[in-house]
Tab-separated table of C-alpha atoms in Angstrom:
chain	number	residue	atom	x	y	z
A	278	MET	CA	10.520	-16.650	-2.760
A	279	GLN	CA	8.657	-14.956	-5.046
A	280	ALA	CA	6.595	-12.698	-3.376
A	281	THR	CA	5.947	-8.838	-5.348
A	282	LEU	CA	3.856	-5.893	-3.789
A	283	ASP	CA	0.662	-7.127	-5.522
A	284	HIS	CA	-2.092	-5.038	-4.494
A	285	THR	CA	-3.273	-2.544	-0.490
A	286	MET	CA	-6.404	-2.436	0.148
A	287	MET	CA	-7.710	0.245	1.295
A	288	ARG	CA	-11.297	0.446	3.065
A	289	VAL	CA	-13.815	3.163	1.910
A	290	GLU	CA	-17.040	4.468	2.734
A	291	ASP	CA	-18.579	5.069	-0.330
A	292	LEU	CA	-17.883	2.941	-2.954
A	293	ASP	CA	-18.930	5.054	-6.204
A	294	ALA	CA	-17.075	8.501	-5.203
A	295	SER	CA	-13.601	7.068	-3.813
A	296	LEU	CA	-14.027	5.582	-7.265
A	297	ASP	CA	-14.954	8.836	-9.105
A	298	TRP	CA	-11.973	10.152	-7.318
A	299	TYR	CA	-8.844	7.727	-8.475
A	300	THR	CA	-10.832	7.202	-11.390
A	301	THR	CA	-10.568	10.562	-12.209
A	302	HIS	CA	-8.057	12.363	-10.636
A	303	LEU	CA	-5.395	9.517	-10.839
A	304	ASP	CA	-6.507	8.348	-14.372
A	305	TYR	CA	-7.412	5.384	-12.686
A	306	GLU	CA	-8.611	2.314	-14.354
A	307	GLU	CA	-11.195	-1.092	-12.712
A	308	LYS	CA	-9.110	-3.746	-13.593
A	309	GLY	CA	-11.134	-6.006	-10.911
A	310	ARG	CA	-14.896	-6.156	-8.917
A	311	TRP	CA	-15.834	-9.221	-6.826
A	312	GLU	CA	-19.319	-8.940	-5.862
A	313	ALA	CA	-20.179	-10.784	-2.756
A	314	ASP	CA	-23.338	-10.186	-0.404
A	315	THR	CA	-21.936	-8.542	2.104
A	316	PHE	CA	-19.092	-6.392	0.995
A	317	THR	CA	-18.025	-5.841	-3.130
A	318	ASN	CA	-14.073	-5.479	-3.515
A	319	VAL	CA	-12.376	-2.706	-7.250
A	320	PHE	CA	-9.317	-3.239	-7.939
A	321	LEU	CA	-7.767	-0.245	-8.960
A	322	GLY	CA	-4.727	1.751	-11.889
A	323	PRO	CA	-3.517	3.309	-13.928
A	324	GLU	CA	-3.934	1.843	-18.545
A	325	ASP	CA	-0.192	0.672	-18.772
A	326	VAL	CA	0.123	-0.464	-15.212
A	327	HIS	CA	3.145	-3.044	-15.543
A	328	GLU	CA	3.516	-5.891	-15.187
A	329	GLU	CA	5.270	-6.368	-11.364
A	330	GLY	CA	3.528	-3.265	-10.753
A	331	ALA	CA	0.342	-3.269	-7.988
A	332	LEU	CA	-2.825	-1.957	-7.797
A	333	LEU	CA	-5.233	-0.450	-4.811
A	334	GLU	CA	-8.442	-2.844	-4.175
A	335	LEU	CA	-10.735	-0.299	-2.436
A	336	THR	CA	-13.052	-2.637	0.375
A	337	TYR	CA	-16.471	-1.203	0.343
A	338	ASN	CA	-18.712	-3.028	3.462
A	339	HIS	CA	-22.763	-3.061	2.507
A	340	ASP	CA	-23.651	-2.244	6.100
A	341	GLY	CA	-22.375	1.911	6.132
A	342	ARG	CA	-19.311	1.517	9.218
A	343	SER	CA	-16.970	3.965	9.436
A	344	TYR	CA	-13.806	4.020	9.690
A	345	ASP	CA	-10.764	4.580	12.166
A	346	HIS	CA	-7.342	4.940	10.755
A	347	GLY	CA	-4.826	4.449	12.917
A	348	ASP	CA	-1.511	6.290	13.060
A	349	ALA	CA	-0.112	2.956	12.095
A	350	TRP	CA	-0.043	3.226	7.802
A	351	GLY	CA	1.147	6.540	6.518
A	352	HIS	CA	-0.173	6.641	2.918
A	353	ILE	CA	0.089	4.709	-0.334
A	354	ALA	CA	2.785	7.082	-3.344
A	355	VAL	CA	2.246	7.509	-6.590
A	356	ARG	CA	4.402	8.668	-9.280
A	357	VAL	CA	4.784	11.856	-11.443
A	358	GLU	CA	7.844	13.168	-13.302
A	359	ASP	CA	7.383	16.482	-12.577
A	360	VAL	CA	5.997	16.536	-8.146
A	361	TYR	CA	4.631	20.926	-9.158
A	362	ASP	CA	2.646	19.962	-12.820
A	363	ALA	CA	1.391	17.283	-11.006
A	364	TYR	CA	0.121	18.498	-7.485
A	365	GLU	CA	-1.321	21.121	-9.632
A	366	GLU	CA	-2.912	19.763	-12.172
A	367	LEU	CA	-5.227	17.798	-9.442
A	368	MET	CA	-5.109	21.219	-7.797
A	369	ASP	CA	-6.990	22.267	-11.213
A	370	GLU	CA	-9.480	19.409	-10.429
A	371	GLY	CA	-10.573	20.838	-7.387
A	372	VAL	CA	-8.601	18.150	-4.948
A	373	GLU	CA	-7.784	19.531	-1.408
A	374	ASP	CA	-4.462	21.468	-0.952
A	375	TYR	CA	-2.975	19.217	1.072
A	376	ARG	CA	0.618	19.513	2.144
A	377	ASP	CA	2.227	21.293	-1.434
A	378	PRO	CA	5.696	20.524	-2.943
A	379	ASP	CA	7.113	24.202	-1.597
A	380	SER	CA	6.099	22.680	2.112
A	381	CYS	CA	8.069	18.570	1.350
A	382	GLY	CA	11.547	20.576	-0.029
A	383	GLY	CA	10.483	19.862	-3.694
A	384	SER	CA	11.204	17.012	-3.733
A	385	TYR	CA	7.125	15.313	-3.078
A	386	ALA	CA	3.564	16.531	-1.887
A	387	PHE	CA	0.530	14.487	-0.094
A	388	VAL	CA	-3.474	14.897	-1.610
A	389	ARG	CA	-5.893	12.311	0.646
A	390	ASP	CA	-8.448	10.896	-1.245
A	391	SER	CA	-12.139	11.271	-0.833
A	392	ASP	CA	-11.413	9.275	2.364
A	393	GLY	CA	-9.341	10.909	4.018
A	394	HIS	CA	-6.535	8.579	2.761
A	395	GLU	CA	-2.868	9.959	2.480
A	396	VAL	CA	-2.001	10.302	-0.983
A	397	GLU	CA	2.237	10.970	-1.879
A	398	ILE	CA	2.762	12.041	-5.034
A	399	VAL	CA	6.486	11.325	-5.995
A	400	GLU	CA	9.548	12.219	-8.523
A	401	ARG	CA	9.570	8.763	-10.901
A	402	ASP	CA	11.334	8.208	-13.938
A	403	HIS	CA	10.065	4.910	-14.591
A	404	GLY	CA	6.835	3.255	-13.876
A	405	ALA	CA	3.449	4.991	-15.029
A	406	LYS	CA	1.991	8.248	-13.939
A	407	TRP	CA	0.203	7.440	-11.172
A	408	SER	CA	1.029	3.995	-10.638
A	409	LEU	CA	1.912	2.536	-7.460
A	410	ASP	CA	6.188	3.104	-6.344
A	411	HIS	CA	5.650	2.342	-1.817
A	412	THR	CA	3.169	1.868	0.322
A	413	MET	CA	4.394	3.437	4.398
A	414	LEU	CA	4.068	1.168	6.844
A	415	ARG	CA	5.240	3.052	10.747
A	416	VAL	CA	7.206	0.225	12.346
A	417	GLU	CA	8.058	0.189	16.550
A	418	ASP	CA	10.762	-1.588	15.894
A	419	ALA	CA	12.897	-1.179	12.635
A	420	ASP	CA	15.478	-3.366	13.070
A	421	ALA	CA	12.970	-5.919	13.657
A	422	ALA	CA	9.964	-4.542	10.735
A	423	ILE	CA	13.245	-4.402	8.691
A	424	GLY	CA	14.256	-8.245	9.463
A	425	TRP	CA	10.550	-9.150	8.972
A	426	PHE	CA	10.375	-8.242	5.388
A	427	ALA	CA	14.262	-9.947	5.292
A	428	ARG	CA	13.378	-13.315	7.147
A	429	LYS	CA	10.231	-13.948	6.101
A	430	LEU	CA	9.753	-12.748	2.290
A	431	GLU	CA	13.991	-12.428	1.234
A	432	TYR	CA	12.830	-8.701	0.850
A	433	ASP	CA	15.899	-6.387	-0.116
A	434	LEU	CA	17.571	-2.781	1.885
A	435	PHE	CA	17.507	-0.929	-1.097
A	436	ARG	CA	16.994	2.373	0.156
A	437	ARG	CA	17.333	4.457	3.133
A	438	SER	CA	17.361	7.545	4.793
A	439	GLU	CA	17.936	8.880	8.059
A	440	HIS	CA	16.595	11.912	9.759
A	441	ASP	CA	17.093	13.822	13.677
A	442	ASP	CA	14.301	12.167	13.908
A	443	PHE	CA	13.379	9.819	12.102
A	444	ALA	CA	14.005	7.252	9.102
A	445	LEU	CA	12.909	6.200	5.990
A	446	TYR	CA	13.663	2.628	5.068
A	447	PHE	CA	12.548	0.905	1.539
A	448	LEU	CA	12.146	-2.192	0.871
A	449	LYS	CA	10.873	-5.106	-1.609
A	450	PRO	CA	11.875	-8.505	-3.785
A	451	GLU	CA	15.726	-8.619	-4.473
A	452	GLY	CA	15.775	-9.174	-8.771
A	453	ALA	CA	11.464	-6.650	-8.236
A	454	ALA	CA	11.376	-4.095	-11.343
A	455	ASP	CA	11.566	-0.657	-10.940
A	456	GLU	CA	8.486	-0.527	-11.276
A	457	ALA	CA	7.638	-2.327	-8.699
A	458	MET	CA	5.534	-1.191	-5.724
A	459	SER	CA	7.919	-1.735	-2.419
A	460	VAL	CA	6.732	-1.088	1.221
A	461	GLU	CA	8.417	2.149	3.584
A	462	LEU	CA	8.665	1.382	7.404
A	463	THR	CA	9.300	5.200	8.826
A	464	TYR	CA	10.429	4.782	12.086
A	465	ASN	CA	10.242	7.460	14.799
A	466	TYR	CA	13.289	7.565	17.368
A	467	ASP	CA	10.727	8.802	19.749
A	468	GLY	CA	9.363	5.804	20.692
A	469	ARG	CA	6.398	6.267	20.290
A	470	SER	CA	3.251	3.270	19.790
A	471	TYR	CA	0.791	2.888	17.225
A	472	ASP	CA	-2.906	2.353	16.433
A	473	VAL	CA	-3.487	0.005	13.080
A	474	GLY	CA	-6.925	1.494	13.235
A	475	ASP	CA	-9.487	-0.161	10.005
A	476	ALA	CA	-9.567	2.038	7.240
A	477	TRP	CA	-6.762	0.593	6.138
A	478	GLY	CA	-6.361	-3.501	5.118
A	479	HIS	CA	-3.784	-4.884	3.888
A	480	VAL	CA	-0.807	-5.331	1.280
A	481	ALA	CA	-0.533	-8.721	-0.264
A	482	VAL	CA	2.324	-10.241	-2.065
A	483	ARG	CA	1.170	-12.383	-5.206
A	484	CYS	CA	3.222	-16.574	-6.018
A	485	ASP	CA	2.712	-19.180	-7.882
A	486	ASP	CA	1.958	-21.882	-4.688
A	487	LEU	CA	0.201	-20.453	-1.899
A	488	HIS	CA	0.424	-23.878	0.030
A	489	GLU	CA	4.286	-23.903	-0.652
A	490	THR	CA	5.131	-20.197	0.181
A	491	TRP	CA	2.398	-20.576	3.505
A	492	ASP	CA	4.905	-23.439	4.833
A	493	THR	CA	7.887	-21.158	3.983
A	494	LEU	CA	6.494	-18.437	6.022
A	495	MET	CA	5.054	-20.590	8.895
A	496	ALA	CA	8.426	-22.840	8.627
A	497	ARG	CA	9.906	-18.760	9.247
A	498	GLY	CA	8.292	-17.873	11.915
A	499	ALA	CA	6.064	-15.929	10.382
A	500	GLU	CA	2.368	-15.159	12.129
A	501	ASP	CA	-0.672	-17.653	11.365
A	502	TYR	CA	-3.423	-16.095	11.145
A	503	ARG	CA	-5.368	-17.152	8.219
A	504	ASP	CA	-4.888	-20.261	5.923
A	505	PRO	CA	-5.270	-21.459	3.104
A	506	ALA	CA	-7.730	-23.785	4.533
A	507	SER	CA	-10.005	-20.596	6.720
A	508	CYS	CA	-10.145	-18.596	3.088
A	509	ASN	CA	-10.995	-21.628	1.333
A	510	ASP	CA	-7.287	-22.639	-0.631
A	511	ARG	CA	-8.084	-18.570	-2.181
A	512	TYR	CA	-5.734	-16.766	-0.156
A	513	ALA	CA	-3.732	-16.127	3.361
A	514	PHE	CA	-2.858	-13.612	5.719
A	515	THR	CA	-0.547	-13.189	7.669
A	516	LYS	CA	0.839	-10.217	10.137
A	517	THR	CA	3.855	-8.388	11.011
A	518	PRO	CA	6.041	-7.571	14.216
A	519	ASP	CA	3.780	-4.469	14.560
A	520	GLY	CA	-0.249	-6.082	13.320
A	521	GLN	CA	-0.483	-4.837	10.066
A	522	GLU	CA	-1.764	-7.494	7.625
A	523	VAL	CA	0.003	-8.038	5.075
A	524	GLU	CA	-2.099	-11.399	2.212
A	525	VAL	CA	-0.793	-13.999	0.007
A	526	VAL	CA	-2.387	-14.269	-2.711
A	527	THR	CA	-2.038	-16.378	-6.859
A	528	ARG	CA	-1.743	-15.139	-9.827
A	529	ASP	CA	-1.710	-16.705	-12.877
């Protein structure tokens, strides 16, 4: 199954402010836009995003609603060559000083965008600067979550990090390019539960044939949440065991 991660969708309350934040601070450019009667979707990414790289989708609903971030979604992460240089660059541009590299052991850092979504900065030797490296999801049962991505989407566990009170698991399709985005599953050992909220929308995986992929997911026991027919045969949605939405889309 082809299931490279295509994009991560986040909802925003002020589209102009959000676009300004990402185009100014991460040098993103608009890659696509869908204007509907009640909402606008804008797709963003670096100018030289890899062909297997993921984009960021910002969704703005025209009714002026506000959102609850919940805690089942953690953050997106973007790539840089040097985390200290990148963080200082953002501070010089007026970005909020949230979690600097020193507070994170010198290997990563965090900022927040204009809607409060967390953006991790990680050092990588591949991918365009600021390109999406991973999206972090918190899970209540690590074995079940890893099994879902492995069984339903044929993802490989390519990196893990075990700590005293939590563990991190990174997965993406077998053979995916280094530049492809991965999912990071965070499991806290204290047995806490999580609220999905509504400020985060979904991660999306791309496929060659929507209906064939959907049929495979159904045969493998994925949740029949929004089938292709209910989405005008343009896309479909299932859910992880923790309730995070996964969109299935086709790309030319």
